[in-house]
Structures are given as structure tokens and as C-alpha cells.
mmCIF file with all atom_site columns, C-alpha atoms and ligand atoms in Angstrom:
data_model
loop_
_atom_site.group_PDB
_atom_site.id
_atom_site.type_symbol
_atom_site.label_atom_id
_atom_site.label_alt_id
_atom_site.label_comp_id
_atom_site.label_asym_id
_atom_site.label_entity_id
_atom_site.label_seq_id
_atom_site.pdbx_PDB_ins_code
_atom_site.Cartn_x
_atom_site.Cartn_y
_atom_site.Cartn_z
_atom_site.occupancy
_atom_site.B_iso_or_equiv
_atom_site.pdbx_formal_charge
_atom_site.auth_seq_id
_atom_site.auth_comp_id
_atom_site.auth_asym_id
_atom_site.auth_atom_id
_atom_site.pdbx_PDB_model_num
ATOM   1   C  CA  . UNK A 1 1   ? -190.646 65.771 -147.517 1.00 60.00 ? 1   UNK A CA  1
ATOM   2   C  CA  . UNK A 1 2   ? -188.117 63.732 -149.531 1.00 82.00 ? 2   UNK A CA  1
ATOM   3   C  CA  . UNK A 1 3   ? -187.970 66.255 -152.359 1.00 93.00 ? 3   UNK A CA  1
ATOM   4   C  CA  . UNK A 1 4   ? -187.825 69.190 -149.910 1.00 96.00 ? 4   UNK A CA  1
ATOM   5   C  CA  . UNK A 1 5   ? -184.882 67.607 -148.121 1.00 97.00 ? 5   UNK A CA  1
ATOM   6   C  CA  . UNK A 1 6   ? -183.115 66.893 -151.403 1.00 98.00 ? 6   UNK A CA  1
ATOM   7   C  CA  . UNK A 1 7   ? -183.520 70.526 -152.479 1.00 98.00 ? 7   UNK A CA  1
ATOM   8   C  CA  . UNK A 1 8   ? -182.366 71.733 -149.049 1.00 98.00 ? 8   UNK A CA  1
ATOM   9   C  CA  . UNK A 1 9   ? -179.141 69.698 -149.288 1.00 98.00 ? 9   UNK A CA  1
ATOM   10  C  CA  . UNK A 1 10  ? -178.582 70.804 -152.891 1.00 98.00 ? 10  UNK A CA  1
ATOM   11  C  CA  . UNK A 1 11  ? -179.080 74.440 -151.926 1.00 98.00 ? 11  UNK A CA  1
ATOM   12  C  CA  . UNK A 1 12  ? -176.714 74.021 -148.973 1.00 98.00 ? 12  UNK A CA  1
ATOM   13  C  CA  . UNK A 1 13  ? -174.080 72.720 -151.400 1.00 98.00 ? 13  UNK A CA  1
ATOM   14  C  CA  . UNK A 1 14  ? -174.591 75.772 -153.627 1.00 98.00 ? 14  UNK A CA  1
ATOM   15  C  CA  . UNK A 1 15  ? -174.452 78.042 -150.557 1.00 98.00 ? 15  UNK A CA  1
ATOM   16  C  CA  . UNK A 1 16  ? -171.093 76.490 -149.683 1.00 98.00 ? 16  UNK A CA  1
ATOM   17  C  CA  . UNK A 1 17  ? -169.834 77.577 -153.115 1.00 97.00 ? 17  UNK A CA  1
ATOM   18  C  CA  . UNK A 1 18  ? -169.758 74.218 -154.872 1.00 98.00 ? 18  UNK A CA  1
ATOM   19  C  CA  . UNK A 1 19  ? -170.106 75.341 -158.466 1.00 97.00 ? 19  UNK A CA  1
ATOM   20  C  CA  . UNK A 1 20  ? -171.979 72.321 -159.792 1.00 98.00 ? 20  UNK A CA  1
ATOM   21  C  CA  . UNK A 1 21  ? -174.549 70.238 -157.888 1.00 98.00 ? 21  UNK A CA  1
ATOM   22  C  CA  . UNK A 1 22  ? -176.597 67.258 -159.060 1.00 98.00 ? 22  UNK A CA  1
ATOM   23  C  CA  . UNK A 1 23  ? -178.913 64.597 -157.762 1.00 98.00 ? 23  UNK A CA  1
ATOM   24  C  CA  . UNK A 1 24  ? -179.244 60.847 -158.305 1.00 98.00 ? 24  UNK A CA  1
ATOM   25  C  CA  . UNK A 1 25  ? -181.378 58.272 -156.546 1.00 98.00 ? 25  UNK A CA  1
ATOM   26  C  CA  . UNK A 1 26  ? -179.055 55.775 -154.880 1.00 98.00 ? 26  UNK A CA  1
ATOM   27  C  CA  . UNK A 1 27  ? -180.726 53.038 -156.949 1.00 98.00 ? 27  UNK A CA  1
ATOM   28  C  CA  . UNK A 1 28  ? -178.657 54.379 -159.875 1.00 98.00 ? 28  UNK A CA  1
ATOM   29  C  CA  . UNK A 1 29  ? -175.322 53.932 -158.065 1.00 98.00 ? 29  UNK A CA  1
ATOM   30  C  CA  . UNK A 1 30  ? -173.340 50.820 -158.983 1.00 97.00 ? 30  UNK A CA  1
ATOM   31  C  CA  . UNK A 1 31  ? -170.700 49.453 -156.611 1.00 97.00 ? 31  UNK A CA  1
ATOM   32  C  CA  . UNK A 1 32  ? -167.941 47.816 -158.658 1.00 96.00 ? 32  UNK A CA  1
ATOM   33  C  CA  . UNK A 1 33  ? -165.372 45.414 -157.154 1.00 95.00 ? 33  UNK A CA  1
ATOM   34  C  CA  . UNK A 1 34  ? -162.877 46.398 -159.857 1.00 95.00 ? 34  UNK A CA  1
ATOM   35  C  CA  . UNK A 1 35  ? -162.701 49.923 -158.411 1.00 94.00 ? 35  UNK A CA  1
ATOM   36  C  CA  . UNK A 1 36  ? -161.528 48.451 -155.144 1.00 92.00 ? 36  UNK A CA  1
ATOM   37  C  CA  . UNK A 1 37  ? -159.023 46.369 -157.106 1.00 90.00 ? 37  UNK A CA  1
ATOM   38  C  CA  . UNK A 1 38  ? -157.588 49.660 -158.365 1.00 91.00 ? 38  UNK A CA  1
ATOM   39  C  CA  . UNK A 1 39  ? -157.284 50.843 -154.745 1.00 89.00 ? 39  UNK A CA  1
ATOM   40  C  CA  . UNK A 1 40  ? -155.389 47.651 -153.927 1.00 88.00 ? 40  UNK A CA  1
ATOM   41  C  CA  . UNK A 1 41  ? -153.045 48.318 -156.875 1.00 91.00 ? 41  UNK A CA  1
ATOM   42  C  CA  . UNK A 1 42  ? -152.024 51.396 -154.800 1.00 87.00 ? 42  UNK A CA  1
ATOM   43  C  CA  . UNK A 1 43  ? -151.453 53.821 -157.647 1.00 85.00 ? 43  UNK A CA  1
ATOM   44  C  CA  . UNK A 1 44  ? -152.423 56.697 -155.337 1.00 88.00 ? 44  UNK A CA  1
ATOM   45  C  CA  . UNK A 1 45  ? -150.160 55.419 -152.541 1.00 91.00 ? 45  UNK A CA  1
ATOM   46  C  CA  . UNK A 1 46  ? -152.950 55.491 -149.950 1.00 93.00 ? 46  UNK A CA  1
ATOM   47  C  CA  . UNK A 1 47  ? -153.883 51.799 -149.791 1.00 95.00 ? 47  UNK A CA  1
ATOM   48  C  CA  . UNK A 1 48  ? -153.329 50.499 -146.258 1.00 96.00 ? 48  UNK A CA  1
ATOM   49  C  CA  . UNK A 1 49  ? -151.908 53.908 -145.300 1.00 96.00 ? 49  UNK A CA  1
ATOM   50  C  CA  . UNK A 1 50  ? -155.022 55.882 -144.340 1.00 97.00 ? 50  UNK A CA  1
ATOM   51  C  CA  . UNK A 1 51  ? -158.033 55.302 -142.082 1.00 98.00 ? 51  UNK A CA  1
ATOM   52  C  CA  . UNK A 1 52  ? -160.414 56.377 -144.869 1.00 97.00 ? 52  UNK A CA  1
ATOM   53  C  CA  . UNK A 1 53  ? -158.987 53.991 -147.482 1.00 96.00 ? 53  UNK A CA  1
ATOM   54  C  CA  . UNK A 1 54  ? -159.121 50.232 -147.984 1.00 95.00 ? 54  UNK A CA  1
ATOM   55  C  CA  . UNK A 1 55  ? -158.718 48.010 -146.127 1.00 95.00 ? 55  UNK A CA  1
ATOM   56  C  CA  . UNK A 1 56  ? -159.321 50.127 -142.994 1.00 97.00 ? 56  UNK A CA  1
ATOM   57  C  CA  . UNK A 1 57  ? -162.487 51.861 -144.274 1.00 97.00 ? 57  UNK A CA  1
ATOM   58  C  CA  . UNK A 1 58  ? -164.487 48.642 -144.618 1.00 96.00 ? 58  UNK A CA  1
ATOM   59  C  CA  . UNK A 1 59  ? -165.055 46.159 -147.392 1.00 95.00 ? 59  UNK A CA  1
ATOM   60  C  CA  . UNK A 1 60  ? -167.199 46.593 -150.473 1.00 95.00 ? 60  UNK A CA  1
ATOM   61  C  CA  . UNK A 1 61  ? -170.115 44.697 -148.911 1.00 96.00 ? 61  UNK A CA  1
ATOM   62  C  CA  . UNK A 1 62  ? -170.123 47.219 -146.070 1.00 97.00 ? 62  UNK A CA  1
ATOM   63  C  CA  . UNK A 1 63  ? -170.446 50.100 -148.527 1.00 98.00 ? 63  UNK A CA  1
ATOM   64  C  CA  . UNK A 1 64  ? -173.089 48.323 -150.578 1.00 98.00 ? 64  UNK A CA  1
ATOM   65  C  CA  . UNK A 1 65  ? -175.091 47.951 -147.366 1.00 98.00 ? 65  UNK A CA  1
ATOM   66  C  CA  . UNK A 1 66  ? -174.594 51.614 -146.429 1.00 98.00 ? 66  UNK A CA  1
ATOM   67  C  CA  . UNK A 1 67  ? -175.701 52.762 -149.888 1.00 98.00 ? 67  UNK A CA  1
ATOM   68  C  CA  . UNK A 1 68  ? -178.719 50.464 -149.817 1.00 98.00 ? 68  UNK A CA  1
ATOM   69  C  CA  . UNK A 1 69  ? -179.837 52.038 -146.511 1.00 97.00 ? 69  UNK A CA  1
ATOM   70  C  CA  . UNK A 1 70  ? -180.163 55.425 -148.191 1.00 98.00 ? 70  UNK A CA  1
ATOM   71  C  CA  . UNK A 1 71  ? -182.377 56.736 -151.002 1.00 98.00 ? 71  UNK A CA  1
ATOM   72  C  CA  . UNK A 1 72  ? -180.763 59.967 -152.165 1.00 98.00 ? 72  UNK A CA  1
ATOM   73  C  CA  . UNK A 1 73  ? -177.362 61.073 -153.463 1.00 98.00 ? 73  UNK A CA  1
ATOM   74  C  CA  . UNK A 1 74  ? -176.381 64.721 -153.916 1.00 98.00 ? 74  UNK A CA  1
ATOM   75  C  CA  . UNK A 1 75  ? -173.158 65.205 -155.880 1.00 98.00 ? 75  UNK A CA  1
ATOM   76  C  CA  . UNK A 1 76  ? -171.242 68.445 -155.370 1.00 98.00 ? 76  UNK A CA  1
ATOM   77  C  CA  . UNK A 1 77  ? -168.307 69.661 -157.425 1.00 98.00 ? 77  UNK A CA  1
ATOM   78  C  CA  . UNK A 1 78  ? -165.677 72.362 -157.322 1.00 98.00 ? 78  UNK A CA  1
ATOM   79  C  CA  . UNK A 1 79  ? -164.834 73.490 -160.837 1.00 97.00 ? 79  UNK A CA  1
ATOM   80  C  CA  . UNK A 1 80  ? -161.745 75.497 -161.793 1.00 97.00 ? 80  UNK A CA  1
ATOM   81  C  CA  . UNK A 1 81  ? -161.028 77.391 -165.004 1.00 95.00 ? 81  UNK A CA  1
ATOM   82  C  CA  . UNK A 1 82  ? -157.425 76.898 -166.106 1.00 96.00 ? 82  UNK A CA  1
ATOM   83  C  CA  . UNK A 1 83  ? -155.281 79.240 -168.198 1.00 94.00 ? 83  UNK A CA  1
ATOM   84  C  CA  . UNK A 1 84  ? -154.012 76.263 -170.202 1.00 92.00 ? 84  UNK A CA  1
ATOM   85  C  CA  . UNK A 1 85  ? -153.949 72.448 -170.047 1.00 88.00 ? 85  UNK A CA  1
ATOM   86  C  CA  . UNK A 1 86  ? -151.042 72.448 -167.602 1.00 89.00 ? 86  UNK A CA  1
ATOM   87  C  CA  . UNK A 1 87  ? -152.247 75.061 -165.141 1.00 94.00 ? 87  UNK A CA  1
ATOM   88  C  CA  . UNK A 1 88  ? -151.122 73.263 -162.008 1.00 95.00 ? 88  UNK A CA  1
ATOM   89  C  CA  . UNK A 1 89  ? -151.860 76.294 -159.825 1.00 96.00 ? 89  UNK A CA  1
ATOM   90  C  CA  . UNK A 1 90  ? -155.568 76.194 -160.663 1.00 97.00 ? 90  UNK A CA  1
ATOM   91  C  CA  . UNK A 1 91  ? -155.639 72.382 -160.327 1.00 96.00 ? 91  UNK A CA  1
ATOM   92  C  CA  . UNK A 1 92  ? -154.090 72.628 -156.880 1.00 96.00 ? 92  UNK A CA  1
ATOM   93  C  CA  . UNK A 1 93  ? -156.163 75.638 -155.768 1.00 97.00 ? 93  UNK A CA  1
ATOM   94  C  CA  . UNK A 1 94  ? -159.430 74.041 -156.924 1.00 97.00 ? 94  UNK A CA  1
ATOM   95  C  CA  . UNK A 1 95  ? -158.632 70.839 -155.030 1.00 97.00 ? 95  UNK A CA  1
ATOM   96  C  CA  . UNK A 1 96  ? -157.806 72.867 -151.916 1.00 96.00 ? 96  UNK A CA  1
ATOM   97  C  CA  . UNK A 1 97  ? -160.991 74.936 -152.289 1.00 97.00 ? 97  UNK A CA  1
ATOM   98  C  CA  . UNK A 1 98  ? -162.975 71.703 -152.539 1.00 97.00 ? 98  UNK A CA  1
ATOM   99  C  CA  . UNK A 1 99  ? -161.431 70.312 -149.356 1.00 96.00 ? 99  UNK A CA  1
ATOM   100 C  CA  . UNK A 1 100 ? -161.795 73.631 -147.510 1.00 96.00 ? 100 UNK A CA  1
ATOM   101 C  CA  . UNK A 1 101 ? -165.516 73.910 -148.290 1.00 97.00 ? 101 UNK A CA  1
ATOM   102 C  CA  . UNK A 1 102 ? -166.365 70.420 -147.058 1.00 97.00 ? 102 UNK A CA  1
ATOM   103 C  CA  . UNK A 1 103 ? -166.140 70.619 -143.215 1.00 96.00 ? 103 UNK A CA  1
ATOM   104 C  CA  . UNK A 1 104 ? -168.731 73.406 -142.875 1.00 97.00 ? 104 UNK A CA  1
ATOM   105 C  CA  . UNK A 1 105 ? -170.973 71.702 -145.418 1.00 98.00 ? 105 UNK A CA  1
ATOM   106 C  CA  . UNK A 1 106 ? -170.774 68.436 -143.450 1.00 97.00 ? 106 UNK A CA  1
ATOM   107 C  CA  . UNK A 1 107 ? -171.664 70.282 -140.248 1.00 97.00 ? 107 UNK A CA  1
ATOM   108 C  CA  . UNK A 1 108 ? -174.637 71.993 -141.829 1.00 98.00 ? 108 UNK A CA  1
ATOM   109 C  CA  . UNK A 1 109 ? -176.044 68.844 -143.452 1.00 98.00 ? 109 UNK A CA  1
ATOM   110 C  CA  . UNK A 1 110 ? -175.772 66.971 -140.178 1.00 97.00 ? 110 UNK A CA  1
ATOM   111 C  CA  . UNK A 1 111 ? -178.063 69.574 -138.572 1.00 97.00 ? 111 UNK A CA  1
ATOM   112 C  CA  . UNK A 1 112 ? -181.061 68.259 -140.497 1.00 97.00 ? 112 UNK A CA  1
ATOM   113 C  CA  . UNK A 1 113 ? -180.061 64.971 -142.132 1.00 97.00 ? 113 UNK A CA  1
ATOM   114 C  CA  . UNK A 1 114 ? -180.008 61.839 -140.011 1.00 96.00 ? 114 UNK A CA  1
ATOM   115 C  CA  . UNK A 1 115 ? -176.796 59.838 -140.495 1.00 97.00 ? 115 UNK A CA  1
ATOM   116 C  CA  . UNK A 1 116 ? -175.614 61.191 -143.871 1.00 98.00 ? 116 UNK A CA  1
ATOM   117 C  CA  . UNK A 1 117 ? -172.892 59.221 -145.666 1.00 98.00 ? 117 UNK A CA  1
ATOM   118 C  CA  . UNK A 1 118 ? -170.271 61.476 -147.215 1.00 98.00 ? 118 UNK A CA  1
ATOM   119 C  CA  . UNK A 1 119 ? -168.025 60.039 -149.914 1.00 98.00 ? 119 UNK A CA  1
ATOM   120 C  CA  . UNK A 1 120 ? -165.346 62.547 -150.777 1.00 97.00 ? 120 UNK A CA  1
ATOM   121 C  CA  . UNK A 1 121 ? -162.620 63.271 -153.291 1.00 95.00 ? 121 UNK A CA  1
ATOM   122 C  CA  . UNK A 1 122 ? -159.680 60.937 -152.722 1.00 92.00 ? 122 UNK A CA  1
ATOM   123 C  CA  . UNK A 1 123 ? -158.011 59.875 -149.511 1.00 94.00 ? 123 UNK A CA  1
ATOM   124 C  CA  . UNK A 1 124 ? -158.349 62.015 -146.399 1.00 95.00 ? 124 UNK A CA  1
ATOM   125 C  CA  . UNK A 1 125 ? -155.569 64.610 -146.181 1.00 94.00 ? 125 UNK A CA  1
ATOM   126 C  CA  . UNK A 1 126 ? -156.676 66.470 -143.060 1.00 95.00 ? 126 UNK A CA  1
ATOM   127 C  CA  . UNK A 1 127 ? -153.451 65.512 -141.241 1.00 96.00 ? 127 UNK A CA  1
ATOM   128 C  CA  . UNK A 1 128 ? -150.032 65.918 -142.826 1.00 95.00 ? 128 UNK A CA  1
ATOM   129 C  CA  . UNK A 1 129 ? -149.460 62.290 -141.876 1.00 96.00 ? 129 UNK A CA  1
ATOM   130 C  CA  . UNK A 1 130 ? -152.349 59.927 -141.199 1.00 97.00 ? 130 UNK A CA  1
ATOM   131 C  CA  . UNK A 1 131 ? -152.403 58.319 -137.754 1.00 98.00 ? 131 UNK A CA  1
ATOM   132 C  CA  . UNK A 1 132 ? -153.061 54.945 -139.415 1.00 97.00 ? 132 UNK A CA  1
ATOM   133 C  CA  . UNK A 1 133 ? -152.438 52.293 -138.205 1.00 96.00 ? 133 UNK A CA  1
ATOM   134 C  CA  . UNK A 1 134 ? -150.812 53.033 -134.850 1.00 96.00 ? 134 UNK A CA  1
ATOM   135 C  CA  . UNK A 1 135 ? -153.291 55.546 -133.424 1.00 97.00 ? 135 UNK A CA  1
ATOM   136 C  CA  . UNK A 1 136 ? -157.009 56.203 -133.894 1.00 97.00 ? 136 UNK A CA  1
ATOM   137 C  CA  . UNK A 1 137 ? -158.108 58.759 -136.466 1.00 98.00 ? 137 UNK A CA  1
ATOM   138 C  CA  . UNK A 1 138 ? -157.657 62.269 -135.059 1.00 97.00 ? 138 UNK A CA  1
ATOM   139 C  CA  . UNK A 1 139 ? -160.770 63.748 -136.705 1.00 96.00 ? 139 UNK A CA  1
ATOM   140 C  CA  . UNK A 1 140 ? -163.328 60.951 -137.051 1.00 95.00 ? 140 UNK A CA  1
ATOM   141 C  CA  . UNK A 1 141 ? -166.197 63.426 -137.523 1.00 94.00 ? 141 UNK A CA  1
ATOM   142 C  CA  . UNK A 1 142 ? -164.566 64.895 -140.624 1.00 95.00 ? 142 UNK A CA  1
ATOM   143 C  CA  . UNK A 1 143 ? -162.501 62.053 -142.093 1.00 96.00 ? 143 UNK A CA  1
ATOM   144 C  CA  . UNK A 1 144 ? -164.625 60.384 -144.783 1.00 97.00 ? 144 UNK A CA  1
ATOM   145 C  CA  . UNK A 1 145 ? -163.919 57.665 -147.342 1.00 97.00 ? 145 UNK A CA  1
ATOM   146 C  CA  . UNK A 1 146 ? -163.714 58.451 -151.027 1.00 96.00 ? 146 UNK A CA  1
ATOM   147 C  CA  . UNK A 1 147 ? -166.208 57.456 -153.685 1.00 97.00 ? 147 UNK A CA  1
ATOM   148 C  CA  . UNK A 1 148 ? -163.598 55.028 -155.016 1.00 96.00 ? 148 UNK A CA  1
ATOM   149 C  CA  . UNK A 1 149 ? -163.189 53.435 -151.571 1.00 96.00 ? 149 UNK A CA  1
ATOM   150 C  CA  . UNK A 1 150 ? -166.935 52.731 -151.700 1.00 97.00 ? 150 UNK A CA  1
ATOM   151 C  CA  . UNK A 1 151 ? -166.474 51.046 -155.092 1.00 97.00 ? 151 UNK A CA  1
ATOM   152 C  CA  . UNK A 1 152 ? -168.053 53.883 -157.082 1.00 98.00 ? 152 UNK A CA  1
ATOM   153 C  CA  . UNK A 1 153 ? -166.763 55.201 -160.406 1.00 97.00 ? 153 UNK A CA  1
ATOM   154 C  CA  . UNK A 1 154 ? -166.870 58.989 -160.075 1.00 97.00 ? 154 UNK A CA  1
ATOM   155 C  CA  . UNK A 1 155 ? -167.774 59.585 -163.719 1.00 98.00 ? 155 UNK A CA  1
ATOM   156 C  CA  . UNK A 1 156 ? -170.660 57.094 -163.405 1.00 98.00 ? 156 UNK A CA  1
ATOM   157 C  CA  . UNK A 1 157 ? -171.968 58.891 -160.310 1.00 98.00 ? 157 UNK A CA  1
ATOM   158 C  CA  . UNK A 1 158 ? -171.816 62.236 -162.132 1.00 98.00 ? 158 UNK A CA  1
ATOM   159 C  CA  . UNK A 1 159 ? -173.666 60.735 -165.086 1.00 98.00 ? 159 UNK A CA  1
ATOM   160 C  CA  . UNK A 1 160 ? -176.337 59.301 -162.777 1.00 98.00 ? 160 UNK A CA  1
ATOM   161 C  CA  . UNK A 1 161 ? -176.681 62.782 -161.236 1.00 98.00 ? 161 UNK A CA  1
ATOM   162 C  CA  . UNK A 1 162 ? -176.955 64.356 -164.691 1.00 97.00 ? 162 UNK A CA  1
ATOM   163 C  CA  . UNK A 1 163 ? -173.970 66.641 -164.247 1.00 98.00 ? 163 UNK A CA  1
ATOM   164 C  CA  . UNK A 1 164 ? -170.698 66.672 -166.225 1.00 97.00 ? 164 UNK A CA  1
ATOM   165 C  CA  . UNK A 1 165 ? -167.692 64.791 -164.925 1.00 97.00 ? 165 UNK A CA  1
ATOM   166 C  CA  . UNK A 1 166 ? -165.553 66.808 -167.303 1.00 95.00 ? 166 UNK A CA  1
ATOM   167 C  CA  . UNK A 1 167 ? -166.630 70.421 -167.823 1.00 97.00 ? 167 UNK A CA  1
ATOM   168 C  CA  . UNK A 1 168 ? -164.703 70.894 -171.065 1.00 94.00 ? 168 UNK A CA  1
ATOM   169 C  CA  . UNK A 1 169 ? -161.287 72.078 -172.242 1.00 93.00 ? 169 UNK A CA  1
ATOM   170 C  CA  . UNK A 1 170 ? -159.111 73.813 -169.673 1.00 95.00 ? 170 UNK A CA  1
ATOM   171 C  CA  . UNK A 1 171 ? -161.376 73.060 -166.761 1.00 96.00 ? 171 UNK A CA  1
ATOM   172 C  CA  . UNK A 1 172 ? -160.779 70.889 -163.728 1.00 96.00 ? 172 UNK A CA  1
ATOM   173 C  CA  . UNK A 1 173 ? -163.524 69.454 -161.534 1.00 97.00 ? 173 UNK A CA  1
ATOM   174 C  CA  . UNK A 1 174 ? -163.374 67.636 -158.208 1.00 97.00 ? 174 UNK A CA  1
ATOM   175 C  CA  . UNK A 1 175 ? -166.413 65.641 -157.114 1.00 98.00 ? 175 UNK A CA  1
ATOM   176 C  CA  . UNK A 1 176 ? -167.799 64.403 -153.809 1.00 98.00 ? 176 UNK A CA  1
ATOM   177 C  CA  . UNK A 1 177 ? -171.235 63.262 -152.725 1.00 98.00 ? 177 UNK A CA  1
ATOM   178 C  CA  . UNK A 1 178 ? -173.520 62.825 -149.762 1.00 98.00 ? 178 UNK A CA  1
ATOM   179 C  CA  . UNK A 1 179 ? -176.038 60.000 -149.413 1.00 98.00 ? 179 UNK A CA  1
ATOM   180 C  CA  . UNK A 1 180 ? -179.077 60.119 -147.140 1.00 98.00 ? 180 UNK A CA  1
HETATM 181 S  S1  . SF4 B 2 .   ? -158.178 62.848 -140.109 1.00 82.09 ? 1   SF4 B S1  1
HETATM 182 FE FE1 . SF4 B 2 .   ? -155.989 62.431 -140.030 1.00 82.09 ? 1   SF4 B FE1 1
HETATM 183 S  S2  . SF4 B 2 .   ? -155.846 60.458 -138.935 1.00 82.09 ? 1   SF4 B S2  1
HETATM 184 FE FE2 . SF4 B 2 .   ? -157.993 60.651 -139.646 1.00 82.09 ? 1   SF4 B FE2 1
HETATM 185 S  S3  . SF4 B 2 .   ? -158.031 59.614 -141.651 1.00 82.09 ? 1   SF4 B S3  1
HETATM 186 FE FE3 . SF4 B 2 .   ? -157.663 61.799 -142.026 1.00 82.09 ? 1   SF4 B FE3 1
HETATM 187 S  S4  . SF4 B 2 .   ? -155.422 61.959 -142.191 1.00 82.09 ? 1   SF4 B S4  1
HETATM 188 FE FE4 . SF4 B 2 .   ? -155.883 59.988 -141.143 1.00 82.09 ? 1   SF4 B FE4 1
#
């Protein structure tokens, strides 16, 4: 049943137009405190500004525990082909495509996976301005932490899943994953 479920989730990711999909057992995922230190350095300007980011999303021990509860990790990527190295339009469009594909994929996976843990690309941007900290999250069923918030290095997760992190010159790839 485990392998059937893994293939079902991987196929669902392909059906939702994620161009590259891979699998890793969660035993291969390494939670690194230094990734959370990078969050705290606030280079992406989301630290302590978003419900899905540190410190609001939970500490690294929480994520280690959540990962340990699950056996499987399916990584799904949106990959864009750029005209040149500075093709901001394709970078932006690929990121938007990635975000747009996720809600329906989450809904589908939840139909047959018990308590999946989604770790997505970057901070949640569903709302123009996050409700944090004054009001509760407006879309708690869709707002998910990032891989980095969980202490994961995205390139390491891709390597564990045997898929490229970088798809070569003039490509851009955005990665997310679901654990179950
Ligand atoms: S859904 Fe809105 S309120 Fe909730 S984390 Fe995302 S941006 Fe913030």
C-alpha cells in the first residue's frame, strides 16, 4: 500500500502540471538549525512577519517531530525555460504557476492522505499583506510553511529525491514537497 500511495501522490503532482516530481524517504531528510538561523537573519524580509515563517510557524524541534511522524516525501517542481539568464518574466511566471497549482493539489492529496505535511516554496503570499500578528491566518487550510522554515535545505531535499535542484542553463525551478 505504501508504494501505491507514493505513486498516487506522485501522479497527482504530475496531473497538476508540476514538471518534475521525485521521491525520498523522510529518513533522508536532514533538519539543520543553520537554515533557521538564515531565516532569523531576515534576508527575505518574512521573519516574524508571516504566520508560516519563524517564529510563528513553530520551532525546529516541532518540525523534526512532524517529519519523524511521516515516512514519505514527494517533491514537486515547476520548471521554467528562460530566453536568457535575466528573463524575469519567466522567473515570475514560473513562481506564480507554482503557487497557482498548489491549492488544488493540496485538496486532492487530502482526499486520500491522512494528515499530509506540505512544505512549500518560500513564505506564504496568499494575502497581499499577512494578518500576522494581529489577526489569525485568513486561510489556515492553504497557508503552509516553507521547506526552509522546517530547517530543510531545498537542494538537499531535491538530491535525496533524485531530481535536479538546478535544471541547467537558462532554466528556473521552484520546489515544494509533501510528507506523509
Ligand atoms: S494566508 Fe494570509 S494570513 Fe495566512 S499566512 Fe498566508 S499571507 Fe498570512
